[in-house]
């Protein structure tokens, strides 16, 4: 694409972005930072549906730069940053409210992901959310489900550069999902090094794929499905190649997939592959993709696979549209958790009332105005007691474990970790995470959220704080002043002792609490 065209597209996008969310001409965008390619998509809302207006694909092969120790090399970082720099002009007038960026396997795995994110921030003005494998799988399913007829139980398979997602669902609800750490870029390095394609390489790669899916076979087969849909670039290439001789597109079967494998082996090397319409960028990753698909298809006893052109980025768009029209899926996730673990809603509301007052007194001076921080505080309050069903004496530890390990639809990895950290440190000694790196969230602001959470819970426990207690609050940069009614603390010496201990704990995170 020429620079002139880039400028024209950017002008069109920017011009279209002046409408309100309630308008049929409201526009939204999404960027999928994948392990093989970066995908940008721009759409408008028409009669409560999405109409794709423009898409861009940047072949980056980020996973190619990820070594065995989880370090992303400088060349890969530079390729990714260059792609973001090229994309930036198209996003000049987009905003965080209508544009979301998600990153997948490679940045999940990279121990030096911060280096990439810091470099990206210099040329690209939007937050990059690193999402979990299960969240990636869920969003892929949403992308497919919103564009195919409902009422059919489907198995969705997406083979990416670094990971492969398998999801079963019906309508817009998933029932089983997994994210496997196998992808066409990583398999290319491990089994088809230097481009050589052999029977032995295929056998080893297929066996590896089977080993990865093996532990999920039983629950997937028990869930069942009526059709299998492949999505994204690898499946698209396989689908196109197997349909070239037919003249029309239709599902392919396992026998055809094996014949295609034999055809690739006959070429002997990726550079020798002569297939109609096969892009140069696909030569070295088509064989690994076929191997992964054969392994999954054989172990799950799949015979027929169809293709859908929608995937993760469309799932991100669909979820943005739902948030505009209805509510944030993360709110639904938190409500589901609170119901599942029998949360005492009266106590939650009591804690929330006090936390809201403290937040209002501190948010401006403590720089907590960003919506994400207010949401994190509210979510933490709603689920802070979910560990009670396991063991009341150490419920905060169990609550933390649940939040760290549960599937939390809508949450990116950093938000999930922040929520678990807040809830896990709501009482007792504050524990610090040695290896935790905050990319989008500020550590000091999280500490201030923790102070609000801990104080609200402390002053609400055992109904020590009545509705009539009139606590006056004031704040400075890193200080909170609590002014209790006359004799209130004298009448509640246990609260005063608890506050004194709390003051010591919060001083460890740089927060000063004064009370009298």
Short mmCIF file of C-alpha atoms in Angstrom, two decimals:
data_model
loop_
_atom_site.label_atom_id
_atom_site.label_comp_id
_atom_site.label_asym_id
_atom_site.label_seq_id
_atom_site.Cartn_x
_atom_site.Cartn_y
_atom_site.Cartn_z
CA UNK A 1 0.00 0.00 0.00
CA UNK A 2 1.39 3.41 -0.94
CA UNK A 3 1.89 6.29 1.46
CA UNK A 4 -0.77 8.28 -0.38
CA UNK A 5 -3.27 5.49 0.17
CA UNK A 6 -2.28 5.24 3.83
CA UNK A 7 -2.95 8.95 4.25
CA UNK A 8 -6.30 8.68 2.50
CA UNK A 9 -7.36 5.73 4.67
CA UNK A 10 -6.24 7.58 7.79
CA UNK A 11 -8.23 10.62 6.67
CA UNK A 12 -11.32 8.48 6.10
CA UNK A 13 -10.99 6.77 9.48
CA UNK A 14 -10.41 10.04 11.29
CA UNK A 15 -13.36 11.71 9.58
CA UNK A 16 -15.66 8.82 10.44
CA UNK A 17 -14.65 8.86 14.07
CA UNK A 18 -16.49 12.06 15.00
CA UNK A 19 -19.82 10.39 15.71
CA UNK A 20 -21.33 9.51 19.07
CA UNK A 21 -21.67 5.96 20.36
CA UNK A 22 -25.44 6.12 20.01
CA UNK A 23 -25.21 6.88 16.31
CA UNK A 24 -25.53 4.25 13.58
CA UNK A 25 -22.31 5.73 12.21
CA UNK A 26 -20.25 5.04 15.32
CA UNK A 27 -16.89 3.47 14.47
CA UNK A 28 -14.66 1.05 16.38
CA UNK A 29 -11.30 -0.58 15.72
CA UNK A 30 -9.18 -3.47 16.97
CA UNK A 31 -5.60 -4.63 16.64
CA UNK A 32 -4.47 -8.23 17.17
CA UNK A 33 -0.73 -8.43 17.90
CA UNK A 34 -0.22 -12.05 16.94
CA UNK A 35 2.83 -14.27 16.92
CA UNK A 36 2.97 -14.38 13.13
CA UNK A 37 1.09 -11.27 11.97
CA UNK A 38 -0.43 -8.07 13.31
CA UNK A 39 -4.05 -7.56 12.19
CA UNK A 40 -5.81 -4.19 12.27
CA UNK A 41 -9.53 -3.92 11.55
CA UNK A 42 -11.84 -0.90 11.43
CA UNK A 43 -15.64 -1.12 11.40
CA UNK A 44 -18.80 0.91 11.79
CA UNK A 45 -22.01 0.14 13.63
CA UNK A 46 -25.02 -0.16 11.32
CA UNK A 47 -28.39 -1.12 12.83
CA UNK A 48 -26.63 -2.59 15.87
CA UNK A 49 -24.40 -4.72 13.64
CA UNK A 50 -20.77 -4.39 12.60
CA UNK A 51 -19.74 -3.55 9.06
CA UNK A 52 -16.02 -4.04 8.36
CA UNK A 53 -14.68 -1.03 6.46
CA UNK A 54 -10.95 -1.60 6.35
CA UNK A 55 -8.32 -4.09 7.48
CA UNK A 56 -4.52 -4.19 7.45
CA UNK A 57 -2.15 -7.12 7.92
CA UNK A 58 1.51 -6.79 8.88
CA UNK A 59 3.65 -9.92 8.69
CA UNK A 60 6.01 -9.66 11.66
CA UNK A 61 6.74 -13.25 12.75
CA UNK A 62 7.26 -12.13 16.31
CA UNK A 63 7.47 -15.71 17.62
CA UNK A 64 10.50 -16.35 15.42
CA UNK A 65 12.50 -14.15 17.77
CA UNK A 66 11.48 -15.97 20.97
CA UNK A 67 14.28 -18.23 22.22
CA UNK A 68 14.11 -21.29 24.49
CA UNK A 69 14.63 -19.10 27.57
CA UNK A 70 11.66 -16.90 26.74
CA UNK A 71 13.69 -13.91 25.58
CA UNK A 72 12.43 -11.96 22.58
CA UNK A 73 15.39 -10.88 20.46
CA UNK A 74 16.00 -7.30 19.39
CA UNK A 75 15.33 -8.00 15.72
CA UNK A 76 11.82 -9.26 16.51
CA UNK A 77 11.16 -6.28 18.76
CA UNK A 78 12.23 -3.93 15.98
CA UNK A 79 10.00 -5.70 13.43
CA UNK A 80 7.03 -5.36 15.75
CA UNK A 81 7.70 -1.72 16.57
CA UNK A 82 8.15 -0.94 12.87
CA UNK A 83 4.72 -2.43 12.13
CA UNK A 84 3.13 -0.36 14.91
CA UNK A 85 4.88 2.77 13.63
CA UNK A 86 3.50 2.11 10.14
CA UNK A 87 0.02 1.59 11.58
CA UNK A 88 0.04 4.66 13.84
CA UNK A 89 -1.12 7.17 11.16
CA UNK A 90 -4.32 5.15 10.67
CA UNK A 91 -5.19 5.50 14.36
CA UNK A 92 -4.49 9.19 14.99
CA UNK A 93 -8.10 10.10 15.76
CA UNK A 94 -9.13 6.82 17.36
CA UNK A 95 -9.42 6.77 21.15
CA UNK A 96 -9.17 4.18 23.94
CA UNK A 97 -12.98 4.20 24.06
CA UNK A 98 -13.35 2.81 20.54
CA UNK A 99 -10.03 1.09 19.84
CA UNK A 100 -8.63 -1.95 21.65
CA UNK A 101 -5.25 -3.63 21.19
CA UNK A 102 -4.62 -7.20 22.37
CA UNK A 103 -1.39 -9.22 22.30
CA UNK A 104 -1.23 -13.00 22.39
CA UNK A 105 1.20 -15.91 22.77
CA UNK A 106 4.60 -14.33 22.15
CA UNK A 107 4.15 -11.44 24.56
CA UNK A 108 2.54 -13.83 27.07
CA UNK A 109 5.68 -15.95 26.98
CA UNK A 110 8.39 -13.31 26.60
CA UNK A 111 10.19 -12.64 29.86
CA UNK A 112 11.31 -9.30 28.44
CA UNK A 113 7.87 -8.28 27.15
CA UNK A 114 8.40 -4.97 28.95
CA UNK A 115 11.18 -4.12 26.47
CA UNK A 116 8.78 -4.54 23.56
CA UNK A 117 5.98 -2.60 25.27
CA UNK A 118 8.31 0.26 26.21
CA UNK A 119 9.61 0.51 22.64
CA UNK A 120 6.07 0.29 21.25
CA UNK A 121 4.91 3.13 23.50
CA UNK A 122 7.40 5.45 21.79
CA UNK A 123 5.65 5.13 18.41
CA UNK A 124 2.16 3.84 19.22
CA UNK A 125 -0.09 5.78 21.63
CA UNK A 126 -2.48 3.00 22.70
CA UNK A 127 -2.32 0.55 25.58
CA UNK A 128 -1.39 -2.98 24.55
CA UNK A 129 -3.24 -5.61 26.59
CA UNK A 130 -1.54 -8.98 26.94
CA UNK A 131 -4.34 -11.54 27.22
CA UNK A 132 -4.30 -15.12 28.51
CA UNK A 133 -4.59 -18.13 26.23
CA UNK A 134 -8.09 -18.88 27.46
CA UNK A 135 -9.17 -15.28 26.92
CA UNK A 136 -7.72 -15.46 23.41
CA UNK A 137 -9.71 -18.64 22.76
CA UNK A 138 -12.90 -17.07 24.07
CA UNK A 139 -12.50 -13.98 21.88
CA UNK A 140 -11.77 -16.14 18.82
CA UNK A 141 -15.01 -17.98 19.45
CA UNK A 142 -16.91 -14.70 19.79
CA UNK A 143 -15.47 -13.55 16.46
CA UNK A 144 -16.76 -16.68 14.72
CA UNK A 145 -20.07 -16.93 16.60
CA UNK A 146 -21.14 -13.39 15.76
CA UNK A 147 -20.81 -14.05 12.04
CA UNK A 148 -22.24 -17.56 11.65
CA UNK A 149 -25.84 -18.76 12.07
CA UNK A 150 -26.69 -19.65 15.70
CA UNK A 151 -28.14 -22.84 17.20
CA UNK A 152 -25.26 -25.12 16.15
CA UNK A 153 -22.73 -26.63 18.55
CA UNK A 154 -19.34 -25.89 17.01
CA UNK A 155 -15.70 -26.76 17.56
CA UNK A 156 -13.49 -23.83 16.53
CA UNK A 157 -9.79 -24.39 15.77
CA UNK A 158 -7.35 -21.51 15.32
CA UNK A 159 -3.70 -22.34 14.56
CA UNK A 160 -1.57 -19.27 15.17
CA UNK A 161 2.13 -18.55 15.06
CA UNK A 162 2.81 -19.49 18.68
CA UNK A 163 -0.35 -21.12 20.04
CA UNK A 164 -3.38 -23.08 18.91
CA UNK A 165 -6.83 -22.47 20.37
CA UNK A 166 -9.65 -25.03 20.43
CA UNK A 167 -13.12 -23.96 21.60
CA UNK A 168 -16.53 -25.62 21.76
CA UNK A 169 -19.66 -23.51 22.05
CA UNK A 170 -23.19 -22.87 20.94
CA UNK A 171 -24.64 -19.49 20.03
CA UNK A 172 -22.50 -16.98 21.97
CA UNK A 173 -21.67 -19.28 24.90
CA UNK A 174 -18.52 -21.40 25.17
CA UNK A 175 -18.61 -24.73 27.00
CA UNK A 176 -15.02 -25.99 26.56
CA UNK A 177 -11.86 -24.19 25.57
CA UNK A 178 -8.10 -24.57 25.67
CA UNK A 179 -5.00 -22.82 24.41
CA UNK A 180 -2.12 -25.09 23.38
CA UNK A 181 1.48 -23.86 23.27
CA UNK A 182 2.00 -25.07 19.72
CA UNK A 183 2.02 -22.87 16.63
CA UNK A 184 3.19 -22.87 13.03
CA UNK A 185 6.14 -20.51 13.65
CA UNK A 186 7.46 -22.44 16.66
CA UNK A 187 6.91 -25.81 14.92
CA UNK A 188 8.75 -24.48 11.88
CA UNK A 189 11.82 -23.90 14.04
CA UNK A 190 11.59 -27.18 15.95
CA UNK A 191 10.66 -29.69 13.22
CA UNK A 192 11.16 -28.07 9.83
CA UNK A 193 14.42 -26.24 10.44
CA UNK A 194 16.06 -24.72 7.37
CA UNK A 195 12.85 -25.38 5.44
CA UNK A 196 13.37 -29.14 5.02
CA UNK A 197 10.11 -31.12 4.75
CA UNK A 198 10.40 -34.85 5.46
CA UNK A 199 8.18 -37.74 6.52
CA UNK A 200 10.12 -37.98 9.78
CA UNK A 201 9.68 -34.27 10.53
CA UNK A 202 5.94 -34.56 9.96
CA UNK A 203 5.72 -37.65 12.19
CA UNK A 204 7.50 -35.90 15.08
CA UNK A 205 5.44 -32.73 14.69
CA UNK A 206 2.13 -34.63 14.54
CA UNK A 207 3.08 -36.62 17.65
CA UNK A 208 3.92 -33.40 19.51
CA UNK A 209 0.55 -31.91 18.56
CA UNK A 210 -1.21 -35.05 19.81
CA UNK A 211 0.64 -34.87 23.11
CA UNK A 212 -0.54 -31.29 23.60
CA UNK A 213 -4.22 -32.01 22.92
CA UNK A 214 -4.28 -35.43 24.61
CA UNK A 215 -5.32 -34.24 28.09
CA UNK A 216 -8.30 -32.35 26.64
CA UNK A 217 -9.71 -35.09 24.41
CA UNK A 218 -12.13 -36.62 26.92
CA UNK A 219 -13.91 -33.42 27.93
CA UNK A 220 -14.04 -32.15 24.35
CA UNK A 221 -15.56 -35.40 23.06
CA UNK A 222 -18.03 -35.45 25.95
CA UNK A 223 -19.16 -31.94 25.04
CA UNK A 224 -19.57 -32.91 21.38
CA UNK A 225 -20.14 -30.76 18.29
CA UNK A 226 -22.10 -30.74 15.04
CA UNK A 227 -19.48 -29.01 12.90
CA UNK A 228 -15.82 -28.01 13.00
CA UNK A 229 -14.71 -24.56 11.86
CA UNK A 230 -11.12 -23.50 11.21
CA UNK A 231 -10.11 -19.86 11.29
CA UNK A 232 -7.13 -17.50 10.78
CA UNK A 233 -4.30 -17.59 8.24
CA UNK A 234 -3.03 -21.17 8.49
CA UNK A 235 -6.49 -22.74 8.21
CA UNK A 236 -7.37 -20.29 5.45
CA UNK A 237 -4.34 -21.35 3.40
CA UNK A 238 -5.10 -25.06 3.86
CA UNK A 239 -8.77 -24.50 3.02
CA UNK A 240 -7.92 -22.55 -0.14
CA UNK A 241 -5.35 -25.07 -1.37
CA UNK A 242 -7.66 -28.04 -0.88
CA UNK A 243 -10.48 -26.27 -2.72
CA UNK A 244 -8.55 -25.06 -5.77
CA UNK A 245 -9.48 -28.03 -7.93
CA UNK A 246 -13.15 -28.03 -6.89
CA UNK A 247 -14.18 -24.67 -8.21
CA UNK A 248 -16.20 -23.97 -5.07
CA UNK A 249 -15.38 -23.77 -1.37
CA UNK A 250 -16.49 -26.62 0.85
CA UNK A 251 -15.32 -28.44 3.96
CA UNK A 252 -12.31 -30.73 3.59
CA UNK A 253 -11.71 -34.08 5.28
CA UNK A 254 -8.83 -35.81 7.03
CA UNK A 255 -7.97 -37.95 3.99
CA UNK A 256 -7.52 -34.81 1.89
CA UNK A 257 -5.36 -33.32 4.63
CA UNK A 258 -3.08 -36.38 4.54
CA UNK A 259 -2.85 -36.15 0.76
CA UNK A 260 -1.83 -32.51 1.10
CA UNK A 261 0.83 -33.56 3.62
CA UNK A 262 2.23 -36.08 1.10
CA UNK A 263 2.26 -33.38 -1.56
CA UNK A 264 4.32 -31.09 0.70
CA UNK A 265 6.75 -33.91 1.52
CA UNK A 266 7.26 -34.49 -2.21
CA UNK A 267 8.53 -30.91 -2.57
CA UNK A 268 11.27 -31.71 -0.04
CA UNK A 269 11.93 -28.10 0.93
CA UNK A 270 9.82 -25.03 1.60
CA UNK A 271 11.63 -23.11 -1.13
CA UNK A 272 10.60 -25.76 -3.67
CA UNK A 273 6.87 -25.57 -2.93
CA UNK A 274 4.97 -24.74 -6.10
CA UNK A 275 1.32 -24.29 -5.23
CA UNK A 276 -1.12 -21.92 -6.96
CA UNK A 277 -1.84 -18.73 -5.02
CA UNK A 278 0.39 -19.72 -2.08
CA UNK A 279 1.90 -16.56 -0.61
CA UNK A 280 5.65 -16.45 -0.18
CA UNK A 281 5.16 -15.70 3.52
CA UNK A 282 3.34 -19.04 3.95
CA UNK A 283 5.97 -21.33 2.40
CA UNK A 284 7.85 -22.03 5.62
CA UNK A 285 4.84 -22.34 7.92
CA UNK A 286 2.31 -24.29 5.85
CA UNK A 287 3.85 -27.72 6.66
CA UNK A 288 3.95 -27.04 10.44
CA UNK A 289 0.33 -25.89 10.28
CA UNK A 290 -0.76 -29.05 8.46
CA UNK A 291 1.08 -31.20 11.03
CA UNK A 292 -0.67 -29.50 13.95
CA UNK A 293 -4.08 -29.82 12.29
CA UNK A 294 -3.56 -33.52 11.52
CA UNK A 295 -2.54 -34.21 15.12
CA UNK A 296 -5.64 -32.49 16.51
CA UNK A 297 -8.00 -33.96 13.90
CA UNK A 298 -6.78 -37.53 14.44
CA UNK A 299 -6.96 -37.44 18.22
CA UNK A 300 -10.37 -35.73 18.30
CA UNK A 301 -11.63 -37.98 15.48
CA UNK A 302 -12.49 -35.02 13.26
CA UNK A 303 -13.30 -35.87 9.68
CA UNK A 304 -14.67 -32.65 8.18
CA UNK A 305 -13.38 -29.09 8.67
CA UNK A 306 -14.93 -25.93 7.24
CA UNK A 307 -13.53 -22.39 7.32
CA UNK A 308 -14.67 -18.99 8.64
CA UNK A 309 -12.91 -15.75 7.77
CA UNK A 310 -13.53 -14.18 11.21
CA UNK A 311 -11.44 -14.64 14.31
CA UNK A 312 -9.83 -12.86 17.27
CA UNK A 313 -9.93 -9.29 15.97
CA UNK A 314 -13.63 -9.59 15.08
CA UNK A 315 -14.23 -11.03 18.54
CA UNK A 316 -12.62 -7.94 20.06
CA UNK A 317 -14.82 -5.72 17.87
CA UNK A 318 -17.98 -7.62 18.83
CA UNK A 319 -17.20 -7.28 22.51
CA UNK A 320 -16.62 -3.55 22.13
CA UNK A 321 -20.02 -3.27 20.48
CA UNK A 322 -21.65 -5.20 23.34
CA UNK A 323 -20.00 -2.91 25.89
CA UNK A 324 -21.46 0.10 24.07
CA UNK A 325 -24.94 -1.39 23.75
CA UNK A 326 -25.23 -3.32 26.99
CA UNK A 327 -22.54 -3.64 29.65
CA UNK A 328 -18.91 -4.57 30.22
CA UNK A 329 -18.40 -8.34 30.09
CA UNK A 330 -16.04 -8.01 33.05
CA UNK A 331 -18.96 -6.84 35.19
CA UNK A 332 -20.85 -9.99 34.18
CA UNK A 333 -17.79 -12.08 35.08
CA UNK A 334 -17.61 -10.55 38.56
CA UNK A 335 -21.35 -10.97 39.11
CA UNK A 336 -21.06 -14.62 38.10
CA UNK A 337 -18.22 -15.19 40.58
CA UNK A 338 -20.10 -13.51 43.42
CA UNK A 339 -23.13 -15.71 42.75
CA UNK A 340 -21.11 -18.89 42.39
CA UNK A 341 -19.29 -18.37 45.70
CA UNK A 342 -22.32 -17.20 47.71
CA UNK A 343 -21.05 -13.70 48.43
CA UNK A 344 -22.74 -11.79 51.27
CA UNK A 345 -24.07 -8.92 49.17
CA UNK A 346 -25.13 -6.83 52.16
CA UNK A 347 -21.58 -6.86 53.48
CA UNK A 348 -20.22 -6.09 50.01
CA UNK A 349 -22.52 -3.09 49.69
CA UNK A 350 -21.47 -1.89 53.14
CA UNK A 351 -17.78 -2.06 52.20
CA UNK A 352 -18.51 -0.42 48.87
CA UNK A 353 -20.31 2.53 50.44
CA UNK A 354 -17.31 3.38 52.60
CA UNK A 355 -14.82 2.69 49.80
CA UNK A 356 -16.75 5.06 47.53
CA UNK A 357 -16.45 7.83 50.11
CA UNK A 358 -12.71 7.29 50.52
CA UNK A 359 -12.24 7.09 46.76
CA UNK A 360 -14.11 10.35 46.23
CA UNK A 361 -11.94 12.03 48.87
CA UNK A 362 -8.66 10.78 47.38
CA UNK A 363 -9.10 10.07 43.66
CA UNK A 364 -7.94 13.44 42.34
CA UNK A 365 -4.89 13.89 44.59
CA UNK A 366 -3.97 10.21 44.37
CA UNK A 367 -4.38 10.25 40.57
CA UNK A 368 -6.95 7.45 40.53
CA UNK A 369 -9.27 9.19 38.06
CA UNK A 370 -8.64 6.67 35.28
CA UNK A 371 -11.72 4.49 34.90
CA UNK A 372 -9.69 1.27 35.17
CA UNK A 373 -8.68 2.02 38.77
CA UNK A 374 -12.23 2.70 39.89
CA UNK A 375 -13.36 -0.51 38.19
CA UNK A 376 -10.59 -2.55 39.83
CA UNK A 377 -11.58 -1.23 43.25
CA UNK A 378 -15.25 -2.09 42.72
CA UNK A 379 -14.46 -5.55 41.35
CA UNK A 380 -12.09 -6.28 44.25
CA UNK A 381 -14.80 -5.33 46.73
CA UNK A 382 -17.37 -7.56 45.07
CA UNK A 383 -15.16 -10.67 45.12
CA UNK A 384 -12.99 -10.10 48.19
CA UNK A 385 -14.80 -12.85 50.12
CA UNK A 386 -15.01 -15.56 47.44
CA UNK A 387 -12.52 -17.70 49.39
CA UNK A 388 -14.87 -18.04 52.39
CA UNK A 389 -16.39 -21.25 51.03
CA UNK A 390 -12.96 -22.89 51.08
CA UNK A 391 -11.68 -21.75 54.49
CA UNK A 392 -12.87 -18.68 56.42
CA UNK A 393 -9.66 -18.39 58.46
CA UNK A 394 -7.48 -17.68 55.42
CA UNK A 395 -10.13 -16.64 52.95
CA UNK A 396 -8.04 -13.85 51.44
CA UNK A 397 -5.38 -16.36 50.33
CA UNK A 398 -7.98 -18.65 48.80
CA UNK A 399 -9.66 -15.68 47.14
CA UNK A 400 -6.34 -14.73 45.57
CA UNK A 401 -5.76 -18.28 44.32
CA UNK A 402 -9.21 -18.46 42.73
CA UNK A 403 -8.75 -15.15 40.94
CA UNK A 404 -5.29 -16.03 39.67
CA UNK A 405 -6.33 -19.39 38.26
CA UNK A 406 -9.94 -18.94 37.17
CA UNK A 407 -11.04 -18.04 33.65
CA UNK A 408 -12.13 -14.41 33.92
CA UNK A 409 -13.80 -13.49 30.61
CA UNK A 410 -13.01 -9.94 29.54
CA UNK A 411 -9.95 -9.48 31.78
CA UNK A 412 -6.47 -9.17 30.34
CA UNK A 413 -3.58 -10.81 32.20
CA UNK A 414 -2.49 -7.66 34.01
CA UNK A 415 -6.00 -6.81 35.19
CA UNK A 416 -6.48 -10.37 36.46
CA UNK A 417 -3.16 -10.28 38.33
CA UNK A 418 -3.92 -6.85 39.79
CA UNK A 419 -7.34 -8.01 40.99
CA UNK A 420 -5.80 -11.09 42.61
CA UNK A 421 -3.09 -8.97 44.27
CA UNK A 422 -5.60 -6.52 45.71
CA UNK A 423 -7.91 -9.23 47.04
CA UNK A 424 -5.02 -11.36 48.33
CA UNK A 425 -3.68 -8.40 50.31
CA UNK A 426 -6.97 -7.12 51.72
CA UNK A 427 -5.91 -8.08 55.26
CA UNK A 428 -2.96 -9.28 57.33
CA UNK A 429 0.60 -8.69 56.10
CA UNK A 430 0.99 -7.14 52.66
CA UNK A 431 2.79 -9.54 50.33
CA UNK A 432 4.82 -8.23 47.41
CA UNK A 433 5.15 -10.07 44.09
CA UNK A 434 8.85 -10.36 43.25
CA UNK A 435 8.36 -11.13 39.56
CA UNK A 436 5.30 -8.98 38.89
CA UNK A 437 5.76 -6.38 36.16
CA UNK A 438 3.07 -3.77 35.64
CA UNK A 439 2.75 -2.61 32.03
CA UNK A 440 -0.47 -0.60 31.88
CA UNK A 441 -1.13 -0.15 35.59
CA UNK A 442 0.93 1.97 37.95
CA UNK A 443 2.28 0.19 41.03
CA UNK A 444 1.88 3.18 43.36
CA UNK A 445 -1.70 3.75 42.25
CA UNK A 446 -2.46 0.07 42.88
CA UNK A 447 -1.00 0.51 46.38
CA UNK A 448 -3.38 3.41 46.94
CA UNK A 449 -6.31 1.28 45.76
CA UNK A 450 -5.17 -1.35 48.24
CA UNK A 451 -5.20 1.23 51.03
CA UNK A 452 -8.80 2.15 50.20
CA UNK A 453 -9.80 -1.52 50.04
CA UNK A 454 -8.11 -2.52 53.30
CA UNK A 455 -9.47 0.42 55.28
CA UNK A 456 -12.99 -0.07 53.93
CA UNK A 457 -12.96 -3.75 54.89
CA UNK A 458 -11.38 -3.11 58.29
CA UNK A 459 -13.94 -0.46 59.24
CA UNK A 460 -16.83 -2.60 57.98
CA UNK A 461 -15.95 -5.89 59.64
CA UNK A 462 -18.17 -7.22 62.41
CA UNK A 463 -20.47 -4.23 61.81
CA UNK A 464 -18.03 -2.02 63.71
CA UNK A 465 -18.89 0.95 61.54
CA UNK A 466 -22.55 1.91 61.77
CA UNK A 467 -24.40 3.89 59.16
CA UNK A 468 -24.48 6.86 61.53
CA UNK A 469 -20.72 7.15 62.00
CA UNK A 470 -19.74 10.40 60.33
CA UNK A 471 -16.09 10.02 59.34
CA UNK A 472 -14.57 13.14 57.84
CA UNK A 473 -11.87 12.48 55.27
CA UNK A 474 -9.15 14.54 53.66
CA UNK A 475 -6.14 13.63 51.57
CA UNK A 476 -2.74 14.83 50.48
CA UNK A 477 -0.46 13.31 47.85
CA UNK A 478 0.31 10.06 49.70
CA UNK A 479 -1.67 10.67 52.89
CA UNK A 480 -5.20 9.95 54.08
CA UNK A 481 -6.63 11.66 57.16
CA UNK A 482 -9.60 10.09 58.95
CA UNK A 483 -11.48 12.21 61.49
CA UNK A 484 -13.86 10.12 63.61
CA UNK A 485 -16.73 11.53 65.70
CA UNK A 486 -15.86 12.48 69.27
CA UNK A 487 -15.36 9.44 71.56
CA UNK A 488 -16.10 7.04 68.69
CA UNK A 489 -12.66 5.41 68.81
CA UNK A 490 -12.66 5.45 72.63
CA UNK A 491 -15.83 3.39 72.56
CA UNK A 492 -14.27 0.96 70.07
CA UNK A 493 -10.71 0.30 71.29
CA UNK A 494 -10.37 -2.77 69.06
CA UNK A 495 -10.90 -0.62 65.97
CA UNK A 496 -8.26 1.82 67.20
CA UNK A 497 -5.75 -1.01 67.65
CA UNK A 498 -6.59 -2.38 64.20
CA UNK A 499 -6.11 1.06 62.66
CA UNK A 500 -2.73 1.45 64.35
CA UNK A 501 -1.59 -1.88 62.90
CA UNK A 502 -3.02 -0.95 59.52
CA UNK A 503 -1.08 2.30 59.53
CA UNK A 504 2.16 0.29 59.86
CA UNK A 505 1.24 -2.02 57.00
CA UNK A 506 0.28 0.78 54.63
CA UNK A 507 3.47 2.65 55.40
CA UNK A 508 5.28 -0.25 53.69
CA UNK A 509 3.67 0.74 50.38
CA UNK A 510 4.27 4.46 50.87
CA UNK A 511 0.83 5.42 52.22
CA UNK A 512 0.45 7.45 55.42
CA UNK A 513 -2.80 7.11 57.37
CA UNK A 514 -3.61 9.57 60.17
CA UNK A 515 -6.65 9.07 62.38
CA UNK A 516 -8.11 10.68 65.46
#
